[in-house]
Coordinates of C-alpha atoms in Angstrom, one line a residue:
Chain A
M184 CA 44.9 92.6 24.1
I185 CA 43.3 89.4 25.3
Y186 CA 40.2 90.7 27.0
E187 CA 39.5 91.9 23.7
A188 CA 40.1 89.0 21.6
Q189 CA 38.3 86.5 24.1
Y190 CA 35.7 88.3 25.8
D191 CA 33.5 87.5 23.8
S192 CA 33.9 83.8 23.0
M193 CA 34.0 83.2 26.9
I194 CA 31.0 85.3 28.2
R195 CA 29.3 82.8 25.7
L196 CA 30.9 79.7 28.1
A197 CA 29.3 81.1 30.7
Y198 CA 26.2 82.0 29.1
V199 CA 26.1 78.5 27.1
T200 CA 26.6 77.0 30.0
T201 CA 24.9 78.8 33.3
D202 CA 22.8 79.3 30.8
S203 CA 22.7 83.4 32.5
L204 CA 23.6 86.2 30.6
A205 CA 23.7 88.2 34.0
A206 CA 25.7 85.4 35.8
A207 CA 27.9 84.7 32.8
E208 CA 29.2 88.9 32.6
D209 CA 30.2 88.7 36.9
I210 CA 32.0 85.3 36.4
V211 CA 33.9 86.6 33.5
Q212 CA 35.0 90.0 34.5
D213 CA 35.7 88.0 37.7
A214 CA 38.3 86.0 36.3
F215 CA 40.0 89.1 34.2
L216 CA 40.0 90.4 37.2
D217 CA 42.0 87.5 38.7
L218 CA 43.6 88.1 35.0
Y219 CA 44.6 90.8 35.8
R220 CA 46.1 90.2 39.0
N221 CA 48.3 87.6 39.0
L222 CA 49.3 87.3 34.7
P223 CA 53.2 87.2 35.6
D224 CA 52.1 83.7 37.1
I225 CA 50.0 82.6 34.2
D226 CA 51.8 80.7 31.9
D227 CA 48.9 80.8 29.3
P228 CA 45.7 83.0 29.7
V229 CA 43.5 82.1 27.0
R230 CA 43.6 78.5 28.6
W231 CA 43.4 79.4 31.8
L232 CA 40.5 81.7 31.3
H233 CA 38.7 78.2 29.7
R234 CA 39.9 76.5 32.8
V235 CA 38.3 79.3 35.1
V236 CA 35.3 80.9 32.9
A237 CA 34.3 76.7 33.5
N238 CA 34.8 75.5 36.4
R239 CA 33.0 78.4 37.3
S240 CA 29.8 78.8 35.2
T241 CA 29.9 75.3 36.6
S242 CA 30.5 76.3 39.9
W243 CA 28.1 79.0 39.4
L244 CA 25.1 76.1 38.0
R245 CA 26.0 73.9 40.7
R246 CA 25.1 76.3 43.5
L247 CA 22.0 78.1 41.6
I248 CA 20.7 74.3 41.5
V249 CA 20.6 73.2 45.3
A250 CA 19.5 76.6 46.0
R251 CA 16.7 76.6 44.0
R252 CA 16.1 72.6 46.2
Y253 CA 16.1 75.0 48.8
L254 CA 13.6 77.6 47.2
Q255 CA 11.9 75.0 45.6
R256 CA 11.3 77.1 42.4
A257 CA 11.2 75.8 39.3
V258 CA 10.9 79.2 37.0
V259 CA 14.2 79.0 35.3
E260 CA 15.2 82.8 34.4
T261 CA 16.0 83.4 30.5
D262 CA 17.2 86.9 29.6
H263 CA 17.6 86.1 25.8
P264 CA 15.4 83.4 24.6
P265 CA 16.7 82.8 21.6
P266 CA 13.8 84.1 18.2
D267 CA 14.3 80.8 16.6
S268 CA 12.6 77.4 17.6
G269 CA 15.4 75.3 16.4
R270 CA 17.8 77.4 18.6
T271 CA 15.1 76.5 21.1
A272 CA 15.3 73.7 21.4
V273 CA 18.8 73.8 21.0
R274 CA 18.2 75.3 24.7
R275 CA 15.9 73.3 25.4
G276 CA 18.2 70.3 24.6
L277 CA 21.4 72.0 26.3
S278 CA 19.9 72.5 30.1
R279 CA 18.9 68.7 30.2
L280 CA 22.4 68.3 30.2
G281 CA 25.3 69.1 32.9
P282 CA 27.2 72.1 33.3
R283 CA 30.8 70.3 32.3
Y284 CA 28.1 69.2 29.3
R285 CA 27.8 72.0 28.1
A286 CA 30.9 73.8 28.8
A287 CA 32.8 70.2 27.0
V288 CA 30.2 70.8 24.0
F289 CA 31.4 74.2 23.7
L290 CA 35.0 74.3 23.5
R291 CA 34.5 71.7 21.4
Y292 CA 32.2 73.1 18.6
Y293 CA 31.9 76.2 18.9
L294 CA 35.6 76.9 19.9
D295 CA 37.0 73.8 17.9
L296 CA 39.3 73.1 21.0
S297 CA 41.4 69.5 20.3
E298 CA 40.4 66.7 23.5
A299 CA 43.7 67.3 25.0
D300 CA 43.0 71.5 25.4
I301 CA 39.4 70.7 26.3
A302 CA 40.8 68.2 29.5
A303 CA 42.8 70.7 30.6
A304 CA 40.5 73.1 30.7
L305 CA 38.6 71.0 32.5
G306 CA 40.3 69.5 35.0
C307 CA 39.7 66.2 33.8
R308 CA 41.9 63.5 31.2
P309 CA 41.1 63.2 27.7
G310 CA 39.8 59.9 27.7
T311 CA 36.4 61.6 30.0
V312 CA 36.6 64.6 27.6
K313 CA 36.0 61.9 24.4
S314 CA 32.9 60.7 27.0
L315 CA 31.3 63.2 27.4
L316 CA 31.0 64.7 23.8
H317 CA 29.3 61.5 22.7
R318 CA 26.8 61.3 25.4
A319 CA 26.1 65.4 25.0
L320 CA 25.4 64.8 21.5
T321 CA 23.9 61.5 22.0
R322 CA 21.5 62.9 24.0
L323 CA 20.9 66.0 21.9
R324 CA 20.8 64.7 18.6
E325 CA 17.8 62.9 20.5
H326 CA 15.8 65.8 22.1
L327 CA 16.4 68.1 18.8
D328 CA 15.2 64.2 16.6
E329 CA 11.7 64.2 19.3
D330 CA 11.0 67.9 18.8
Chain B
M157 CA 16.1 64.5 8.8
K158 CA 18.4 64.4 11.3
T159 CA 19.6 67.1 12.7
D160 CA 23.5 67.5 13.0
P161 CA 23.4 68.8 17.0
A162 CA 26.7 69.9 16.8
A163 CA 25.8 72.5 14.1
A164 CA 22.9 73.0 15.6
V165 CA 24.8 73.7 18.8
R166 CA 27.4 75.9 16.6
D167 CA 25.1 77.8 15.4
Y168 CA 22.8 78.2 18.6
I169 CA 25.7 79.4 19.9
A170 CA 26.2 82.4 17.9
S171 CA 23.2 83.6 17.4
L172 CA 23.2 84.6 21.5
R173 CA 23.7 88.2 22.1
V174 CA 26.6 88.7 23.7
P175 CA 27.0 92.5 24.7
A176 CA 29.4 94.5 23.9
A177 CA 33.1 94.5 26.6
P178 CA 33.1 96.6 28.8
P179 CA 36.9 99.1 29.1
V180 CA 39.2 97.6 30.4
S181 CA 40.0 100.3 32.8
R182 CA 37.0 100.0 34.5
I183 CA 37.7 96.0 35.4
V184 CA 41.3 97.1 36.2
G185 CA 39.5 100.6 38.0
R186 CA 36.9 97.4 39.8
S187 CA 40.5 94.9 40.1
R188 CA 41.5 98.1 42.3
R189 CA 38.7 99.2 44.7
V190 CA 37.7 95.5 45.7
S191 CA 41.5 95.0 46.0
R192 CA 42.2 98.1 47.7
V193 CA 38.9 97.0 50.1
R194 CA 40.4 93.2 50.9
A195 CA 44.1 94.3 51.1
W196 CA 42.9 96.4 54.3
L197 CA 39.2 96.8 55.1
V198 CA 39.3 93.6 57.1
P199 CA 41.9 92.3 58.1
V200 CA 43.6 95.2 59.8
P201 CA 40.1 96.5 61.8
A202 CA 40.0 93.0 62.7
G203 CA 43.8 92.6 64.0
L204 CA 43.3 96.0 65.5
V205 CA 39.5 94.3 67.3
V206 CA 42.1 91.2 68.1
A207 CA 44.8 93.6 69.4
A208 CA 42.1 96.0 71.5
V209 CA 40.1 92.7 72.7
L210 CA 43.3 91.0 73.9
L211 CA 44.1 94.3 76.0
L212 CA 40.8 95.3 77.3
S213 CA 40.7 90.7 77.9
S214 CA 44.1 91.1 80.0
L215 CA 43.4 94.5 81.3
R216 CA 40.3 93.2 82.4
A217 CA 41.3 89.5 84.1
G218 CA 40.1 89.6 87.7
T219 CA 37.5 92.1 87.1
G220 CA 35.3 90.2 89.1
Q221 CA 33.3 89.3 92.4
A222 CA 36.4 87.7 94.0
P223 CA 38.5 89.3 96.5
Q224 CA 42.2 90.6 94.5
I225 CA 43.9 91.0 97.8
A226 CA 44.4 87.3 99.7
D227 CA 44.9 88.2 103.4
D228 CA 48.3 86.8 104.3
G229 CA 48.2 86.8 107.3
R230 CA 50.2 90.2 108.0
P231 CA 49.3 92.6 110.5
P232 CA 47.8 96.2 108.9
A233 CA 49.9 99.0 109.1
L234 CA 50.4 102.1 107.2
P235 CA 52.8 102.9 104.4
T236 CA 55.6 105.6 104.8
R237 CA 53.8 107.2 102.0
F238 CA 50.6 107.7 100.1
A239 CA 50.8 107.2 96.5
G240 CA 49.6 109.7 94.5
Y241 CA 47.2 110.8 92.6
S242 CA 46.7 108.7 89.9
Y243 CA 43.6 109.1 87.0
F244 CA 44.5 104.7 85.8
T245 CA 43.2 103.6 89.6
G246 CA 40.9 100.8 89.8
S247 CA 37.6 101.0 91.1
V248 CA 36.1 98.0 94.8
S249 CA 33.6 97.1 92.3
Q250 CA 36.2 96.0 89.3
S251 CA 38.3 94.3 91.6
P252 CA 37.7 94.7 95.3
P253 CA 40.7 95.2 98.0
G254 CA 40.0 93.1 100.5
P255 CA 40.0 94.8 103.9
A256 CA 41.1 98.7 104.2
I257 CA 42.3 100.3 106.8
A258 CA 41.5 104.2 105.3
V259 CA 39.1 105.8 103.3
Y260 CA 40.6 109.4 102.0
Q261 CA 38.9 111.9 99.0
Q262 CA 41.7 113.4 97.3
G263 CA 41.6 115.8 95.6
W264 CA 39.2 119.2 95.6
G265 CA 38.1 120.4 92.2
V266 CA 39.8 123.5 92.9
E267 CA 43.2 123.1 91.1
L268 CA 43.9 122.0 86.9
A269 CA 43.4 118.5 86.9
D270 CA 42.5 117.4 90.7
F271 CA 39.4 115.8 90.0
P272 CA 38.2 114.7 94.2
Q273 CA 38.4 111.0 93.7
G274 CA 36.9 108.6 96.9
L275 CA 39.8 106.6 97.3
V276 CA 40.2 103.3 99.5
L277 CA 43.9 102.2 101.4
G278 CA 44.2 98.4 102.0
A279 CA 45.3 96.7 105.5
R280 CA 47.6 95.1 104.1
G281 CA 49.7 96.4 101.1
D282 CA 49.7 99.1 99.4
V283 CA 46.1 98.6 97.8
Y284 CA 44.8 101.6 95.8
R285 CA 40.9 101.3 94.6
R286 CA 38.8 104.5 93.3
V287 CA 35.4 103.8 95.7
D288 CA 33.6 104.5 92.2
L289 CA 29.6 103.5 94.0
A290 CA 30.3 106.3 96.2
D291 CA 31.5 108.4 92.7
S292 CA 28.2 107.1 91.8
R293 CA 26.5 108.2 94.5
E294 CA 27.4 112.1 93.9
D295 CA 25.7 115.1 94.1
S296 CA 26.4 117.9 90.7
Q297 CA 25.9 120.7 93.6
D298 CA 28.6 118.5 95.4
Q299 CA 31.2 120.3 93.0
G300 CA 32.5 116.9 91.7
D301 CA 33.0 115.5 95.4
P302 CA 32.7 111.7 96.2
A303 CA 29.0 111.1 97.9
P304 CA 29.6 110.8 101.8
M305 CA 32.0 107.5 102.8
L306 CA 32.2 105.8 106.0
L307 CA 35.3 103.6 107.1
S308 CA 33.5 100.4 109.0
P309 CA 35.8 99.4 112.9
D310 CA 37.3 96.2 110.4
G311 CA 38.4 98.1 107.6
T312 CA 35.8 95.5 105.4
Q313 CA 33.2 97.6 104.6
V314 CA 32.5 101.1 103.4
A315 CA 29.5 103.3 104.4
V316 CA 28.1 105.8 101.5
G317 CA 25.3 108.2 102.2
S318 CA 24.6 110.5 99.7
H319 CA 23.0 114.3 99.5
N320 CA 20.1 113.6 96.8
G321 CA 17.6 111.8 98.8
L322 CA 18.6 108.4 96.9
G323 CA 16.3 107.3 100.7
D324 CA 19.1 104.8 100.8
L325 CA 23.1 104.2 103.2
A326 CA 24.8 102.3 100.4
L327 CA 28.0 99.4 102.3
L328 CA 30.1 98.7 100.0
D329 CA 32.2 94.8 101.1
L330 CA 35.4 95.9 100.3
R331 CA 35.9 92.0 100.3
T332 CA 32.9 91.0 97.9
G333 CA 33.1 94.4 95.4
R334 CA 29.1 94.4 97.0
V335 CA 26.0 96.9 97.6
R336 CA 23.8 96.4 100.4
S337 CA 21.1 99.2 100.7
V338 CA 19.3 100.1 104.7
P339 CA 16.5 102.1 104.0
A340 CA 16.8 105.7 104.5
A341 CA 14.2 108.6 104.6
R342 CA 12.9 109.1 101.2
G343 CA 14.1 112.1 99.6
R344 CA 16.4 113.3 102.4
A345 CA 20.8 113.4 102.1
V346 CA 21.8 111.1 104.4
R347 CA 25.4 111.9 105.4
P348 CA 27.5 109.0 107.8
L349 CA 28.5 109.9 111.1
A350 CA 30.2 107.2 113.0
W351 CA 30.3 103.2 113.0
S352 CA 28.9 100.9 116.1
R353 CA 33.1 99.1 117.2
D354 CA 30.8 96.1 117.4
E355 CA 30.0 97.1 113.4
R356 CA 25.9 96.7 114.2
R357 CA 25.6 100.3 113.9
I358 CA 25.7 103.1 112.1
A359 CA 24.9 106.8 113.8
A360 CA 24.6 109.3 110.5
I361 CA 22.0 112.4 110.3
E362 CA 19.2 113.5 107.3
L363 CA 19.4 116.4 106.1
S364 CA 17.0 118.3 103.2
K365 CA 17.7 116.7 100.0
S366 CA 19.1 120.3 98.8
A367 CA 21.8 120.2 101.6
S368 CA 25.8 119.7 100.6
N369 CA 28.6 119.0 101.6
Q370 CA 28.3 123.0 102.4
T371 CA 25.5 121.9 104.7
F372 CA 26.3 120.4 108.4
A373 CA 24.0 120.4 110.5
G374 CA 20.8 117.6 110.3
A375 CA 19.2 115.6 112.1
L376 CA 20.4 112.6 114.2
V377 CA 19.7 109.1 113.3
V378 CA 20.8 105.6 113.9
F379 CA 20.6 103.0 111.9
D380 CA 20.7 99.2 113.1
L381 CA 22.2 97.5 110.6
T382 CA 21.3 93.5 111.6
D383 CA 17.5 94.7 111.2
G384 CA 17.2 97.1 108.4
T385 CA 15.4 99.7 111.1
A386 CA 16.4 103.5 112.3
K387 CA 15.7 105.6 115.5
R388 CA 15.5 109.3 115.6
W389 CA 14.4 111.7 117.7
P390 CA 12.6 115.6 117.6
E391 CA 15.1 116.8 119.7
H392 CA 18.7 115.8 117.7
Q393 CA 17.1 117.7 115.0
A394 CA 21.4 119.9 114.7
I395 CA 23.6 117.8 115.3
S396 CA 26.8 117.9 112.8
M397 CA 28.8 115.3 115.0
A398 CA 28.2 112.2 116.0
V399 CA 30.8 109.8 118.1
F400 CA 30.8 106.4 119.2
S401 CA 32.0 105.3 122.5
P402 CA 34.3 102.3 122.5
R403 CA 31.9 100.0 123.9
G404 CA 29.1 101.1 121.4
D405 CA 25.9 101.8 124.0
E406 CA 27.1 105.9 123.9
L407 CA 26.9 108.4 121.3
A408 CA 28.7 111.4 122.1
V409 CA 26.7 114.3 120.0
Q410 CA 27.8 117.5 118.1
G411 CA 24.8 120.0 118.7
E412 CA 24.8 123.4 120.3
G413 CA 27.4 121.8 122.8
I414 CA 28.9 118.0 123.3
Y415 CA 26.8 116.0 125.4
I416 CA 26.2 111.8 125.2
L417 CA 22.6 109.9 124.7
D418 CA 21.9 106.9 125.3
L419 CA 21.1 104.6 122.3
D420 CA 17.4 105.2 122.7
G421 CA 18.3 109.2 122.2
R422 CA 18.5 110.5 125.8
R423 CA 21.0 112.8 127.2
V424 CA 22.4 110.9 129.7
R425 CA 25.6 114.1 130.5
T426 CA 26.4 117.1 128.6
L427 CA 30.5 118.4 128.5
T428 CA 30.6 120.8 129.7
P429 CA 34.5 121.8 128.9
P430 CA 36.3 125.4 129.2
G431 CA 35.9 127.5 126.1
Q432 CA 34.2 125.7 123.0
P433 CA 35.6 123.0 121.6
Y434 CA 33.7 120.9 119.1
L435 CA 33.8 117.1 117.6
T436 CA 35.4 116.8 114.6
S437 CA 35.4 113.3 114.0
E438 CA 34.1 110.0 114.8
A439 CA 37.4 108.5 116.7
A440 CA 37.4 110.9 118.4
W441 CA 36.7 108.3 122.1
S442 CA 40.4 107.0 122.9
P443 CA 39.7 103.8 123.1
D444 CA 39.7 102.5 126.8
G445 CA 36.8 105.1 126.4
G446 CA 38.2 107.1 129.4
L447 CA 38.8 110.7 126.7
I448 CA 36.9 112.4 123.7
A449 CA 40.0 114.3 121.6
A450 CA 37.6 117.7 120.6
I451 CA 39.0 120.8 119.0
N452 CA 39.8 124.0 120.4
R453 CA 39.8 127.3 118.3
E454 CA 42.3 129.4 120.4
E455 CA 41.8 132.9 121.2
P456 CA 41.6 135.6 118.9
Q457 CA 38.7 133.7 116.9
N458 CA 40.1 134.6 113.6
S459 CA 43.8 133.2 113.6
G460 CA 43.0 130.1 112.2
V461 CA 45.3 128.5 115.1
Y462 CA 43.9 125.7 116.4
S463 CA 44.4 123.2 119.5
L464 CA 44.2 120.0 121.1
V465 CA 41.6 119.3 124.6
F466 CA 41.1 116.5 126.1
L467 CA 37.6 115.7 127.4
D468 CA 36.3 113.7 129.9
P469 CA 33.0 111.6 129.2
T470 CA 32.5 109.9 131.7
G471 CA 31.7 112.3 134.4
R472 CA 34.2 111.3 136.4
D473 CA 36.4 114.6 137.1
Q474 CA 39.3 112.4 136.0
A475 CA 42.9 114.3 135.7
L476 CA 42.6 115.1 131.3
P477 CA 45.9 115.6 129.8
N478 CA 47.1 119.4 128.6
P479 CA 45.4 121.2 125.4
I480 CA 47.7 120.1 122.4
R481 CA 48.1 123.8 120.0
G482 CA 48.8 124.2 117.3
V483 CA 47.2 121.0 114.9
A484 CA 44.7 121.5 112.1
H485 CA 41.1 122.3 112.7
N486 CA 40.9 118.5 111.1
A487 CA 43.9 117.2 113.3
V488 CA 42.1 114.3 115.6
V489 CA 41.7 110.9 113.0
G490 CA 42.1 107.9 115.1
W491 CA 43.5 106.6 118.1
T492 CA 47.1 104.1 117.6
A493 CA 46.4 103.7 121.6
A494 CA 44.6 105.3 124.8
D495 CA 47.1 107.6 124.9
R496 CA 48.6 108.3 121.7
L497 CA 46.8 110.3 119.4
L498 CA 46.8 109.6 114.9
T499 CA 46.3 113.3 113.7
R500 CA 46.7 114.9 110.1
T501 CA 48.0 118.5 108.6
D502 CA 47.6 119.6 105.5
D503 CA 50.6 116.7 104.1
Q504 CA 52.1 113.9 106.8
L505 CA 50.2 111.5 109.5
V506 CA 51.1 112.5 113.0
E507 CA 50.5 111.1 116.1
V508 CA 50.9 112.5 119.6
D509 CA 51.7 111.5 123.0
I510 CA 48.6 112.9 124.4
R511 CA 51.2 112.9 128.1
S512 CA 54.4 114.9 127.0
A513 CA 52.8 115.5 123.6
Q514 CA 55.8 114.5 121.8
R515 CA 54.6 114.5 118.3
R516 CA 56.1 111.3 116.0
T517 CA 55.0 111.4 111.6
L518 CA 54.6 108.4 110.6
S519 CA 53.6 109.0 107.6
E520 CA 53.2 110.9 104.0
F521 CA 50.7 112.7 102.2
N522 CA 51.8 112.4 98.5
T523 CA 49.6 116.3 97.3
S524 CA 51.9 117.3 94.8
G525 CA 53.3 120.3 96.3
G526 CA 49.9 120.7 97.2
N527 CA 48.0 120.4 93.6
Y528 CA 45.9 116.8 94.9
A529 CA 44.8 117.7 98.3
M530 CA 44.8 115.1 100.9
A531 CA 41.1 116.4 101.5
R532 CA 39.2 114.5 104.2
I533 CA 40.9 110.6 105.5
Q534 CA 38.9 107.9 108.2
F535 CA 40.2 105.2 109.8
A536 CA 39.2 101.5 110.8
A537 CA 39.8 102.5 114.1
D538 CA 39.9 98.6 114.3
L539 CA 43.0 98.0 113.2
L540 CA 44.9 101.1 113.8
V541 CA 45.7 100.4 117.4
G542 CA 48.5 99.6 116.9
V543 CA 49.3 99.6 113.4
Q544 CA 52.3 99.0 111.8
I545 CA 54.7 101.4 110.0
R546 CA 56.0 99.8 106.8
A547 CA 58.4 101.1 104.0
A548 CA 55.8 102.2 100.9
D549 CA 55.9 99.5 97.4
N550 CA 54.7 100.1 94.6
P551 CA 50.6 100.4 94.2
N552 CA 48.8 98.0 93.4
R553 CA 46.5 99.9 91.8
G554 CA 44.5 97.1 90.3
P555 CA 43.4 97.3 86.5
W556 CA 42.8 100.8 85.2
P557 CA 38.9 102.3 85.2
I558 CA 36.9 100.8 82.7
W559 CA 36.4 104.0 80.6
W560 CA 39.9 104.4 80.2
Q561 CA 40.0 101.2 78.7
N562 CA 37.3 102.2 76.2
A563 CA 38.6 105.2 75.7
L564 CA 42.2 103.0 75.0
A565 CA 40.4 100.7 72.8
I566 CA 38.8 103.6 71.1
I567 CA 42.5 105.0 70.3
I568 CA 44.2 102.3 69.7
L569 CA 42.1 101.5 66.4
L570 CA 42.0 104.8 65.5
T571 CA 45.5 104.7 65.4
G572 CA 45.5 101.8 63.8
L573 CA 43.4 102.2 60.6
A574 CA 45.4 106.4 60.8
V575 CA 48.7 104.3 59.9
T576 CA 47.2 102.2 58.2
M577 CA 45.8 104.5 55.9
L578 CA 48.9 107.1 56.0
T579 CA 50.9 103.7 55.4
R580 CA 48.8 102.5 52.3
R581 CA 48.6 106.6 51.0
L582 CA 52.2 105.7 51.1
M583 CA 52.5 102.8 49.6
R584 CA 50.3 103.9 46.1
R585 CA 52.5 106.9 46.0
R586 CA 55.5 104.5 45.5
H587 CA 53.2 102.6 43.5
S588 CA 52.1 105.3 41.6
R589 CA 56.1 106.6 40.4
P590 CA 56.9 105.5 37.2
R591 CA 58.3 102.0 36.7
A592 CA 57.9 98.5 35.0
T593 CA 54.4 97.8 34.5
R594 CA 52.0 95.2 35.4
T595 CA 51.4 93.6 31.6
P596 CA 48.1 94.9 30.4
I597 CA 45.7 92.0 29.7

């Protein structure tokens, strides 16, 4: 079953991208709803899920950023802060990346997708994925080394 | 020591505590609920509302203050048959009809559904409108009868009194729907009786607030419409009918007897005809000023037989037409010529030659077999002289009444919702039958 097999990783994708577990659950459940409705028309459900969850997570975060600008709220909600200091540093490093960087990092280093698959999920060219990953890792490394 | 960021990211993501996936049935159930709502809750009611609004807009088109019926130059005419009773006649305020030739009350409120209506009939066509002002001023003790109405001689205005002490006489302009208020005695009922031919004055009676349409006599008052003043006289306290002379300088009134007053309330003459005829109509005075038509109850007094008698208001002892027997007690409704009296029966308008007593039916009332009686009718005196008769056409009743439009909108919405829900239930039933199911996610 796609749902049982993919639910966990989709939650992690959305969680990493949005930094909000509640938002991640909403996004992922909505994605599965749409998958359920449109399943006969979807050729590759897993790839479709990657794309939809990544896009919606990015959109959610952008909306949140805009809203925060208006509300001038600097507080970042934290659902489950990892206790370990090294992981906290990773989380901080990820939060300094844009949502598409985070999604690319997740798809590449957690799901081990190829650059072509990541490009398909993010709706960009493979060359762009390579660039996204390179910059993301550079920034993460700098951040982790600083810590 | 250099940190491998890819490994650190992998470790961080793996450390995230992710709640267990909820049962897929909850997701699917949410899908069904959401799809059910999305499928019809928004578009169908929205469509219904749009349909209702469009319908109401079309029905209400033309509602406003502008006259709806243009004066096309045709002479005033009476239809060969009045339109039947209808619940769907629009109101003067919604769609002013222009000058009217008649104002009338249809329905006594004694049959199953003949709720009394105050109506006007257009002077130049089969245009009918409810006098909603009279409906709004009705008194509860009048059992649904509209407030007393009086049509001006030129047919352009209706004066509406009240039995509930509103303290004014309302003048409704049939060309625009506008209402003008003329002050009356505060807390007293007022019933307009006669309108002078020059349109300047209205003779009325004022009654106690407890008066109803069963109270016949009251204190005479003459309103001057040019300045809103009124004249009252302590000696004229029990007047049941008043009739202006054609020149408007005298007033015949029915009190203890019939007598003529000048406009200062002084008794000029007392008419002493044989028997005890009485004035029943504001239209009793002939247009040439030479005669007054009155009604006499024939012997025996309880026979229910009435006759038309003619009185001399001039005091010149002129020769009078002979009485005409066999008329209704409320027969006198106007004059079509100096020697032709327009009379009514329960279901007809009959012109009577007062010299030869020849009768000619001009028009019929559509009472649906007597179920919707022509309770009262009064004509625009100026338009009646030389009036033509034309074949009745389809009645123009104007836009549907507001209450009916609102009721229709609600009916449309409820029907639409019921059909939608029924359709969806049938579709759900059909979908719930065994068939090739959707691939589970």
